[in-house]
Coordinates of C-alpha atoms in Angstrom, one line a residue:
Chain A
M245 CA -0.1 0.2 -0.1
N246 CA 1.7 3.3 -0.9
K247 CA 0.6 5.9 1.2
Q248 CA 2.7 9.0 0.0
M249 CA 0.8 12.1 -0.4
T250 CA 1.6 15.7 -0.4
A251 CA 0.7 18.4 2.4
A252 CA -2.0 19.7 0.0
D253 CA -3.7 16.2 0.2
V254 CA -3.2 15.8 3.9
V255 CA -5.3 19.2 4.6
A256 CA -7.9 17.9 2.2
Q257 CA -8.9 15.4 4.3
L258 CA -9.4 18.3 7.1
E259 CA -12.5 19.6 7.9
D260 CA -14.0 22.7 9.9
G261 CA -14.5 21.7 13.5
M262 CA -12.0 18.7 13.5
T263 CA -10.0 17.8 16.4
I264 CA -6.2 17.7 15.7
G265 CA -3.4 16.5 17.9
I266 CA -0.2 17.8 17.2
G267 CA 2.9 15.8 18.1
G268 CA 6.2 17.1 19.3
W269 CA 7.3 19.3 22.0
G270 CA 7.4 23.2 22.2
P271 CA 10.1 24.0 19.7
R272 CA 11.1 20.4 19.0
R273 CA 10.2 18.3 16.2
K274 CA 6.9 20.0 15.2
P275 CA 5.1 19.2 11.6
M276 CA 5.5 23.0 10.8
A277 CA 5.2 22.6 7.5
L278 CA 1.6 20.5 7.7
V279 CA 0.9 23.6 10.1
R280 CA 1.5 26.1 7.5
E281 CA -0.1 24.2 5.0
I282 CA -3.6 24.8 7.2
L283 CA -2.7 28.8 7.6
R284 CA -3.3 28.7 3.8
S285 CA -6.3 26.8 3.9
D286 CA -9.8 28.0 4.9
I287 CA -10.1 25.2 7.8
K288 CA -11.3 26.9 11.1
D289 CA -13.2 26.4 14.6
L290 CA -10.4 23.4 15.1
T291 CA -9.5 21.9 18.5
I292 CA -5.8 21.3 19.1
V293 CA -4.2 18.9 21.3
S294 CA -0.5 19.7 21.7
Y295 CA 2.3 19.7 23.8
G296 CA 2.3 23.3 22.4
G297 CA 4.8 25.6 20.8
A298 CA 4.4 27.8 17.9
D299 CA 2.3 25.3 16.2
V300 CA -0.6 26.3 18.7
G301 CA 0.4 29.9 18.4
M302 CA 0.5 30.1 14.9
L303 CA -3.0 28.3 14.4
C304 CA -4.5 30.7 17.4
A305 CA -3.2 33.6 15.5
A306 CA -4.4 32.6 12.3
G307 CA -8.2 32.5 13.6
K308 CA -8.3 28.4 13.5
V309 CA -8.8 27.6 16.6
K310 CA -12.0 27.3 18.5
K311 CA -10.6 25.0 21.5
V312 CA -6.8 24.4 22.9
V313 CA -6.0 21.4 25.3
F314 CA -2.9 22.1 26.7
A315 CA -0.2 21.6 29.6
F316 CA 2.0 24.5 28.4
V317 CA 2.7 26.2 24.9
S318 CA 6.2 27.3 25.2
L319 CA 9.0 28.0 23.2
D320 CA 11.7 27.0 25.4
F321 CA 14.2 29.2 25.5
I322 CA 11.4 32.0 24.6
P323 CA 9.0 30.7 27.7
L324 CA 6.0 32.4 26.9
E325 CA 4.1 32.0 23.2
P326 CA 3.3 35.4 22.4
Y327 CA 0.4 34.6 20.3
F328 CA -1.3 32.0 22.6
R329 CA -1.0 34.3 25.2
K330 CA -3.1 36.8 23.2
A331 CA -5.6 34.5 22.4
R332 CA -5.9 33.7 26.2
Q333 CA -5.9 36.7 27.4
S334 CA -8.5 38.1 25.1
G335 CA -10.7 34.9 25.8
S336 CA -10.9 34.3 22.0
I337 CA -10.2 30.6 22.3
E338 CA -11.8 27.8 25.0
V339 CA -9.0 25.9 26.9
M340 CA -8.7 22.6 28.8
E341 CA -6.0 22.9 30.7
I342 CA -4.4 19.5 31.9
D343 CA -1.0 18.6 33.4
E344 CA 1.3 17.1 31.0
G345 CA 1.0 13.5 32.1
M346 CA -2.7 13.5 32.0
M347 CA -2.5 14.6 28.2
L348 CA -0.7 11.3 27.9
L349 CA -3.3 9.3 29.9
G350 CA -5.8 11.0 27.9
L351 CA -4.2 10.0 24.6
R352 CA -3.6 6.3 26.1
A353 CA -7.1 6.1 27.1
A354 CA -8.3 7.0 23.4
A355 CA -5.9 4.7 21.7
W356 CA -7.0 1.7 24.2
G357 CA -10.9 2.7 23.8
V358 CA -11.3 3.3 27.3
P359 CA -13.7 6.2 28.2
Y360 CA -10.9 7.3 30.9
I361 CA -8.1 6.4 33.0
P362 CA -7.7 7.1 36.7
T363 CA -5.0 9.0 38.4
E364 CA -4.5 11.2 41.4
V365 CA -2.6 13.8 39.1
G366 CA -4.8 17.0 39.1
L367 CA -6.5 16.3 42.8
G368 CA -6.5 19.3 45.0
T369 CA -6.1 21.7 42.0
D370 CA -7.8 23.8 39.8
I371 CA -7.4 21.3 36.9
V372 CA -10.3 19.9 38.3
T373 CA -12.5 23.0 39.3
K374 CA -12.0 25.0 35.7
N375 CA -12.6 21.9 33.9
P376 CA -16.2 20.7 34.2
D377 CA -15.7 18.1 31.4
I378 CA -12.9 16.0 33.9
K379 CA -14.6 14.2 36.9
V380 CA -13.3 12.9 40.0
V381 CA -14.8 9.6 40.9
D382 CA -14.6 7.0 43.5
S383 CA -12.5 3.7 43.4
P384 CA -14.1 0.3 43.5
Y385 CA -11.0 -0.9 45.1
D386 CA -10.4 1.8 47.8
D387 CA -11.5 4.7 49.8
K388 CA -10.1 7.3 48.1
E389 CA -11.4 9.6 44.9
W390 CA -9.6 9.5 41.5
V391 CA -9.5 12.1 38.3
A392 CA -11.2 10.0 35.7
M393 CA -9.2 11.5 32.9
P394 CA -11.2 11.3 29.6
A395 CA -10.2 9.6 26.4
L396 CA -8.6 12.7 24.1
K397 CA -10.2 11.1 21.2
L398 CA -8.6 12.4 18.0
D399 CA -9.9 13.0 14.3
V400 CA -6.6 13.4 13.2
S401 CA -2.6 13.8 14.4
L402 CA -0.3 15.3 12.7
I403 CA 3.4 14.7 13.7
H404 CA 7.0 15.1 11.9
A405 CA 9.4 12.2 11.6
D406 CA 13.2 12.1 10.5
R407 CA 12.4 9.4 7.7
A408 CA 9.6 6.8 6.5
D409 CA 9.2 4.6 3.8
D410 CA 5.6 4.5 1.5
R411 CA 3.9 2.1 3.6
G412 CA 4.4 4.0 6.7
V413 CA 6.7 3.1 8.3
C414 CA 7.9 6.2 10.3
Q415 CA 11.5 6.3 12.1
I416 CA 12.1 9.1 14.7
A417 CA 16.1 9.2 14.8
G418 CA 16.4 11.8 17.6
P419 CA 16.7 11.2 21.3
D420 CA 13.2 11.6 22.1
H421 CA 9.7 10.7 20.4
Y422 CA 7.6 12.7 22.9
M423 CA 4.5 11.1 22.9
D424 CA 4.1 10.5 19.3
D425 CA 3.5 7.1 19.3
W426 CA 0.3 7.9 21.5
F427 CA -0.7 10.6 19.1
A428 CA -0.7 8.1 16.3
R429 CA -2.5 5.6 18.0
A430 CA -5.2 8.0 19.6
A431 CA -6.3 9.2 16.2
D432 CA -8.6 8.3 13.5
K433 CA -6.0 9.1 10.8
T434 CA -2.3 9.9 11.0
F435 CA -0.7 12.2 8.9
V436 CA 3.2 12.2 8.9
S437 CA 5.7 14.8 7.4
C438 CA 9.3 13.6 7.1
D439 CA 12.4 14.8 6.3
E440 CA 13.4 11.9 4.0
M441 CA 11.4 8.8 2.1
V442 CA 13.4 5.7 2.2
D443 CA 13.0 2.5 0.8
S444 CA 11.6 -0.4 3.3
Q445 CA 14.8 -2.0 3.1
Y446 CA 16.2 1.1 5.4
F447 CA 14.5 -0.8 8.4
H448 CA 16.0 -4.0 7.4
D449 CA 19.1 -3.2 10.0
P450 CA 17.8 -3.5 13.6
A451 CA 19.4 -0.2 14.9
Q452 CA 17.2 1.3 12.3
A453 CA 13.9 -0.4 13.1
R454 CA 14.3 0.4 16.9
L455 CA 13.7 3.6 16.1
V456 CA 10.2 3.1 14.8
H457 CA 8.0 3.7 17.6
W458 CA 4.3 2.8 16.0
E459 CA 2.7 0.2 13.9
R460 CA 2.8 1.3 10.1
S461 CA -1.2 0.5 10.7
Q462 CA -1.8 3.9 12.4
T463 CA 0.0 6.2 9.7
T464 CA -2.7 6.8 7.2
G465 CA -0.1 8.9 4.8
V466 CA 3.2 10.2 5.0
V467 CA 4.6 13.0 3.2
E468 CA 8.4 14.2 2.1
I469 CA 9.3 17.4 3.0
A470 CA 12.9 18.0 3.9
G471 CA 13.3 20.7 6.7
G472 CA 9.3 20.5 7.1
A473 CA 9.9 20.5 11.2
H474 CA 11.4 24.4 10.7
P475 CA 11.6 26.7 12.6
T476 CA 11.3 23.7 15.2
S477 CA 14.2 21.3 15.7
C478 CA 14.7 17.8 14.1
S479 CA 17.4 16.5 16.1
P480 CA 19.7 14.9 15.5
A481 CA 19.3 16.7 11.8
Y482 CA 19.0 20.3 12.5
G483 CA 17.9 22.7 15.9
F484 CA 15.5 24.9 16.1
D485 CA 15.9 28.5 14.6
V486 CA 16.8 31.0 17.3
P487 CA 16.8 34.2 14.9
H488 CA 13.5 33.0 13.3
F489 CA 11.7 32.2 16.5
K490 CA 13.3 36.0 17.9
A491 CA 11.6 37.5 14.6
Y492 CA 8.2 35.5 15.1
T493 CA 8.0 36.8 19.2
G494 CA 8.9 40.0 17.8
S495 CA 6.5 40.4 15.3
A496 CA 3.4 39.9 17.9
K497 CA 4.7 43.5 19.3
E498 CA 4.8 45.2 15.9
E499 CA 1.5 46.5 14.4
T500 CA 1.5 44.3 11.5
G501 CA 1.3 41.8 14.0
F502 CA 1.0 37.8 12.6
Q503 CA 0.2 39.1 9.5
G504 CA 3.3 40.8 8.6
Y505 CA 5.1 37.6 10.0
L506 CA 3.0 35.4 7.1
D507 CA 3.7 38.1 4.6
T508 CA 7.3 37.7 5.0
F509 CA 7.5 34.3 5.2
L510 CA 4.4 32.1 4.6
G511 CA 4.7 32.1 1.0
A512 CA 2.4 30.0 -1.5
N513 CA 3.7 26.8 -0.6
E514 CA 6.8 25.1 0.7
E515 CA 9.3 26.2 -1.4
E516 CA 8.7 29.4 -1.1
Y517 CA 8.7 29.4 2.8
Q518 CA 12.2 27.7 2.6
Q519 CA 13.2 30.3 0.3
N520 CA 11.8 33.3 2.8
V521 CA 14.1 31.7 5.4
G522 CA 17.0 31.1 3.8
G523 CA 16.7 28.0 1.8
L524 CA 17.0 24.2 3.0
D525 CA 20.9 24.0 3.5
A526 CA 20.6 27.0 5.9
I527 CA 18.0 24.8 7.3
R528 CA 19.9 21.7 7.4
A529 CA 23.1 24.0 9.1
I530 CA 20.8 24.9 12.2
E531 CA 23.1 23.7 15.2
L532 CA 21.4 21.6 18.0
P533 CA 20.5 23.5 21.1
T534 CA 22.4 22.6 24.2
Y535 CA 19.9 22.2 27.0
Chain B
M75 CA 36.4 22.7 53.9
T76 CA 37.3 26.2 54.2
V77 CA 34.4 28.5 54.2
A78 CA 34.5 31.1 51.6
S79 CA 34.5 35.0 52.7
D80 CA 33.4 36.5 49.3
Y81 CA 30.5 34.9 47.6
T82 CA 27.1 36.1 45.5
L83 CA 23.7 35.7 47.0
A84 CA 22.9 33.6 44.2
E85 CA 26.1 31.0 45.2
L86 CA 24.6 31.6 49.0
C87 CA 21.2 30.4 47.7
I88 CA 22.6 27.5 45.5
V89 CA 24.1 25.8 48.4
A90 CA 21.3 26.3 50.3
A91 CA 19.1 24.8 47.9
S92 CA 21.2 22.1 47.4
K93 CA 20.5 21.0 50.9
A94 CA 17.3 20.1 49.9
F95 CA 18.4 16.9 47.9
A96 CA 21.0 16.1 50.6
N97 CA 18.9 13.0 52.5
D98 CA 16.9 12.0 49.5
G99 CA 18.9 9.0 48.6
E100 CA 18.3 7.1 45.0
V101 CA 15.7 9.9 43.4
L102 CA 15.5 11.9 40.2
A103 CA 16.8 15.3 41.1
T104 CA 15.0 18.2 38.7
G105 CA 16.3 21.5 39.1
I106 CA 14.0 23.9 36.7
G107 CA 15.8 26.9 36.2
V108 CA 19.6 27.8 36.4
I109 CA 20.2 28.1 40.4
P110 CA 18.0 24.7 41.1
R111 CA 19.8 22.9 38.7
L112 CA 23.0 24.2 39.9
A113 CA 22.0 23.1 43.6
A114 CA 21.0 19.6 42.0
S115 CA 24.3 19.0 40.3
L116 CA 26.0 20.4 43.4
A117 CA 24.2 17.6 45.9
M118 CA 25.0 15.2 43.2
K119 CA 28.6 15.9 43.6
T120 CA 29.0 16.0 47.2
S121 CA 26.5 15.4 49.7
N122 CA 24.3 12.9 47.9
P123 CA 26.4 11.3 45.4
D124 CA 23.1 8.4 44.9
L125 CA 21.2 11.4 43.1
M126 CA 19.7 10.7 39.6
M127 CA 19.4 13.5 36.6
T128 CA 18.9 14.2 33.2
D129 CA 20.0 16.2 30.6
S130 CA 16.6 18.1 30.3
E131 CA 16.3 16.2 27.0
A132 CA 16.3 12.2 27.0
W133 CA 19.6 10.8 28.7
M134 CA 19.9 10.4 32.4
L135 CA 23.6 11.1 33.3
S136 CA 25.8 9.7 35.9
E137 CA 27.4 12.8 36.2
P138 CA 25.6 16.3 35.7
N139 CA 26.1 18.2 32.9
P140 CA 27.1 21.9 33.0
I141 CA 25.2 24.8 31.9
G142 CA 25.6 26.2 28.7
K143 CA 27.6 25.4 25.6
R144 CA 30.1 22.6 26.3
G145 CA 33.4 22.3 24.6
D146 CA 33.8 19.5 22.1
D147 CA 35.8 17.6 23.9
H148 CA 33.0 16.9 26.6
V149 CA 31.7 13.6 26.7
Q150 CA 28.0 13.4 28.4
A151 CA 28.3 10.5 31.0
N152 CA 24.6 8.9 29.9
E153 CA 23.3 6.0 31.7
S154 CA 20.1 5.0 30.4
W155 CA 17.6 6.9 28.1
M156 CA 14.9 9.3 29.8
G157 CA 12.6 10.6 27.5
F158 CA 9.7 12.5 28.5
S159 CA 6.8 9.9 28.4
R160 CA 9.3 7.8 31.1
I161 CA 9.5 11.0 33.0
F162 CA 5.7 10.5 34.0
D163 CA 6.6 7.1 34.8
N164 CA 9.5 7.7 37.3
V165 CA 7.1 10.9 38.6
W166 CA 4.2 8.7 39.7
S167 CA 6.3 6.4 41.5
G168 CA 7.6 9.1 43.7
R169 CA 11.0 8.5 43.4
R170 CA 11.7 12.5 42.5
H171 CA 12.4 15.4 43.7
A172 CA 11.6 18.4 41.8
M173 CA 12.7 22.2 42.5
L174 CA 11.2 25.0 40.5
G175 CA 10.3 29.1 40.6
P176 CA 6.4 29.6 41.0
T177 CA 5.1 32.8 40.2
Q178 CA 2.7 32.6 43.1
I179 CA 3.1 30.3 46.6
D180 CA 0.2 31.3 48.8
K181 CA -0.1 30.3 52.5
Y182 CA -0.9 26.7 51.6
G183 CA 1.9 26.1 49.7
Q184 CA -0.3 26.0 46.6
T185 CA 1.6 27.3 43.5
N186 CA 0.5 29.3 40.2
T187 CA 2.0 28.9 37.2
S188 CA -0.6 29.5 34.7
A189 CA -2.6 32.5 34.9
L190 CA -2.6 36.0 36.6
G191 CA -5.6 38.1 37.4
G192 CA -8.7 39.0 35.0
T193 CA -11.1 35.8 34.6
Y194 CA -9.6 32.5 33.8
E195 CA -11.6 32.5 30.7
A196 CA -9.5 35.7 29.8
P197 CA -6.7 36.1 32.6
K198 CA -4.7 39.6 32.4
V199 CA -1.5 37.9 32.4
M200 CA -0.6 34.0 30.8
M201 CA 1.8 32.4 31.7
L202 CA 3.6 28.8 31.4
G203 CA 0.6 27.1 32.0
A204 CA -0.2 23.9 34.7
R205 CA 2.8 22.1 32.9
G206 CA 3.4 18.9 35.1
F207 CA 3.2 20.5 38.8
P208 CA -0.4 18.9 39.1
G209 CA 1.1 15.7 39.0
N210 CA 4.6 16.3 40.3
S211 CA 2.8 17.9 43.6
I212 CA 0.8 15.1 44.6
S213 CA 3.4 12.4 43.5
H214 CA 6.9 13.3 44.8
P215 CA 8.4 16.1 47.4
N216 CA 9.1 19.2 45.8
S217 CA 11.0 22.4 46.7
F218 CA 11.2 26.2 45.6
F219 CA 13.3 28.9 44.6
V220 CA 12.4 32.3 44.5
P221 CA 14.8 34.9 43.2
S222 CA 12.4 38.4 44.6
H223 CA 11.2 37.4 47.7
N224 CA 7.8 39.9 48.1
T225 CA 4.1 39.9 48.7
R226 CA 3.5 39.4 44.9
V227 CA 4.9 35.9 44.8
F228 CA 4.1 35.0 48.9
M229 CA 0.6 36.9 48.2
E230 CA -2.4 37.7 49.8
G231 CA -5.3 35.0 49.6
E232 CA -5.3 31.8 47.6
C233 CA -3.5 31.2 44.0
D234 CA -5.2 32.7 41.2
F235 CA -4.8 29.1 39.4
V236 CA -3.7 26.4 41.9
S237 CA -1.3 24.6 39.6
S238 CA 0.1 22.5 42.6
I239 CA -1.5 21.0 45.5
G240 CA -0.5 22.5 49.1
Y241 CA -1.6 21.9 52.5
N242 CA -5.4 23.3 52.1
P243 CA -7.7 21.2 54.0
E244 CA -10.5 22.5 52.0
R245 CA -8.9 20.9 48.6
L246 CA -7.8 17.8 50.3
P247 CA -9.0 15.0 48.0
K248 CA -11.3 12.4 49.9
G249 CA -9.1 9.5 51.4
H250 CA -6.0 11.6 51.4
S251 CA -4.2 13.3 54.5
L252 CA -2.4 16.5 54.2
D253 CA 0.8 14.7 55.6
D254 CA 0.7 12.9 52.1
I255 CA 1.9 16.3 50.7
D256 CA 5.5 17.0 50.8
I257 CA 6.7 20.5 50.4
R258 CA 10.6 20.6 51.3
L259 CA 12.4 23.9 51.0
I260 CA 11.7 27.5 49.7
V261 CA 14.8 29.1 49.2
T262 CA 14.3 33.2 48.6
D263 CA 16.9 35.7 47.9
L264 CA 16.4 36.6 51.7
C265 CA 16.1 33.3 53.5
V266 CA 15.1 29.7 53.6
M267 CA 11.6 28.3 54.8
D268 CA 9.4 25.4 54.9
F269 CA 6.0 24.4 56.2
G270 CA 7.1 23.0 59.5
G271 CA 5.0 25.7 61.5
P272 CA 1.9 24.4 63.4
D273 CA -0.6 23.3 61.2
H274 CA 1.7 23.1 58.0
Q275 CA 2.0 26.7 58.4
V276 CA 5.2 28.4 56.5
R277 CA 8.2 28.5 58.9
L278 CA 11.6 30.4 58.7
V279 CA 14.1 28.1 58.8
S280 CA 17.4 30.2 58.3
L281 CA 17.9 34.2 57.3
H282 CA 20.7 34.9 54.8
P283 CA 23.6 37.0 56.3
G284 CA 22.3 40.8 56.9
I285 CA 18.5 39.8 56.6
T286 CA 16.4 40.1 59.6
A287 CA 13.0 38.0 60.3
A288 CA 10.9 41.5 60.3
Q289 CA 12.3 41.9 56.4
V290 CA 11.0 38.2 55.6
Q291 CA 7.7 38.9 57.6
E292 CA 7.2 42.5 55.4
N293 CA 7.8 41.0 52.1
T294 CA 5.4 37.9 53.0
A295 CA 1.6 38.3 52.8
Y296 CA 0.6 36.0 55.4
P297 CA 2.0 35.1 58.9
V298 CA 5.7 33.1 59.0
F299 CA 6.2 31.4 62.0
V300 CA 9.3 32.3 63.6
E301 CA 10.5 30.1 66.6
G302 CA 13.9 30.9 69.0
D303 CA 17.0 32.3 67.7
I304 CA 16.8 31.9 63.4
P305 CA 20.4 30.9 62.2
T306 CA 22.2 32.6 59.4
T307 CA 22.3 30.7 56.2
E308 CA 25.4 28.8 56.0
A309 CA 27.9 30.2 53.6
P310 CA 29.6 28.2 51.0
T311 CA 32.6 26.4 51.3
L312 CA 35.8 27.2 49.0
E313 CA 35.2 23.5 47.5
Q314 CA 31.9 24.3 46.8
L315 CA 32.2 27.3 45.2
A316 CA 34.9 25.6 43.1
I317 CA 32.4 22.8 41.8
I318 CA 29.3 25.7 41.4
A319 CA 31.9 27.1 38.9
E320 CA 32.8 23.9 37.5
M321 CA 28.9 23.4 36.6
D322 CA 28.4 26.8 35.6
P323 CA 31.6 27.6 33.2
H324 CA 29.4 31.1 31.5
N325 CA 28.3 32.4 35.3
Q326 CA 24.5 32.1 34.0
R327 CA 24.2 32.3 38.0
A328 CA 25.1 35.8 38.0
Y329 CA 21.9 36.7 36.1
Q330 CA 19.5 35.1 38.1
I331 CA 19.0 37.7 41.2
K332 CA 18.6 41.4 40.3
D333 CA 21.9 43.3 40.2
N334 CA 23.7 40.2 41.3
P335 CA 24.8 41.1 44.9
A336 CA 27.0 39.9 47.5
G337 CA 26.3 37.2 49.4
E338 CA 26.5 39.0 52.8
R339 CA 24.4 42.4 52.9
G340 CA 23.3 45.1 55.3

């Protein structure tokens, strides 16, 4: 089964009002080329589930978002994501604010087909008082109460991987795959952009196959977009683009705002975007961050 | 062990904060921010070599990494993989002690890292979000570092958004005891405190050189329990300062407390 497609094919499968999970973590390995393709579309009213960074900020700024399910939205070295802040502070989006680990539990519940997973995480905090949809339940086994973290069922997940073959075997070669395997499992459809398409033979090497974190049956489509995580990192291939993120956050303070950022960088397609940010070689030359 | 006569307030705070980890045994120490991270690193290299630490990315280390850009000859001492999903397995097992700097800490030890002012639907200031703090606070010990001790941090009333559980009986989950919650040290630019007062009231543990108990109370919007003679926070030793310098070769500690004051004030 050949699952190769284009970014435009992916967005053609999205609909207004969908719940979309986005892999990666803050400024790390986000499927930004697919996010940009959404920015170029007229899709709206999305619910976004994400360990959020500029993916969430950009979609909020572009008016694509109805609700965000989040534990943080951050660019790490710039702790506060400017456009997410604007959206929150203006009250223009709904939120479901949860603990980082609760998001993992919600994705697992969705993947496993159970309505919730019990946890003590969130007890005693405003996670349970500000989220009427998150219930506290009694246990059949003890006298304590527990948070029933509901399944976070996703219509679609978007993920960026290092390599994939045309059947949807996806490799994450960086040190951490974050919760991307659970985003893939929690969604009806998962679309993966990758830096490089490879022959299936590539995975015959056990060291390469070891870096495949979910089954190809969980992958609906793959898109080859070298540099597609920019401006986020795709370690070990390239780091996140600090000057670009500074320009992005700076644009939030300028009168032209996010539209100014889009006018400067977005372009009509990914080729134009990459020209606007200095080209693919420049992306590949960005050094890895030191934590 | 020679006590230093010349040290900065940041270095005093690192040494004071490192004591939080001294008796932890074999747990994952997570210091979020420069001073907490250096405190955990110092503890791992001195008082508690059994501590575990990560590289803040995906590896568990046998030796803490120095902060910031490292030379090409630096070999990171990995001992296992510790990606973010596995961090939760460790957090929920309780074998961890985290130190962080919340924006608000109320009289119950509840903290806020999320939203200030306005309404929750449209806060005046959106901050980081709840992050992992609801899970940390109910699962394992936590300590705090506050670089500017004032009544905006140690504030009147309850936090605008409670992102970590504290000793508030009104919010205590059914079947739990307040003793299940374990807030350890609060290290600030003025003093060291804990929640060891009557009914888990915040208590003064030591005063930094040149600071009085009255100053601490003035800068805390709720009563601080003060009993007997309060000791002065111990000055760093030369050995501790050398390890701190080795762990922070770019002197990032100098930028963590406003104007980088000397350790001895007044």
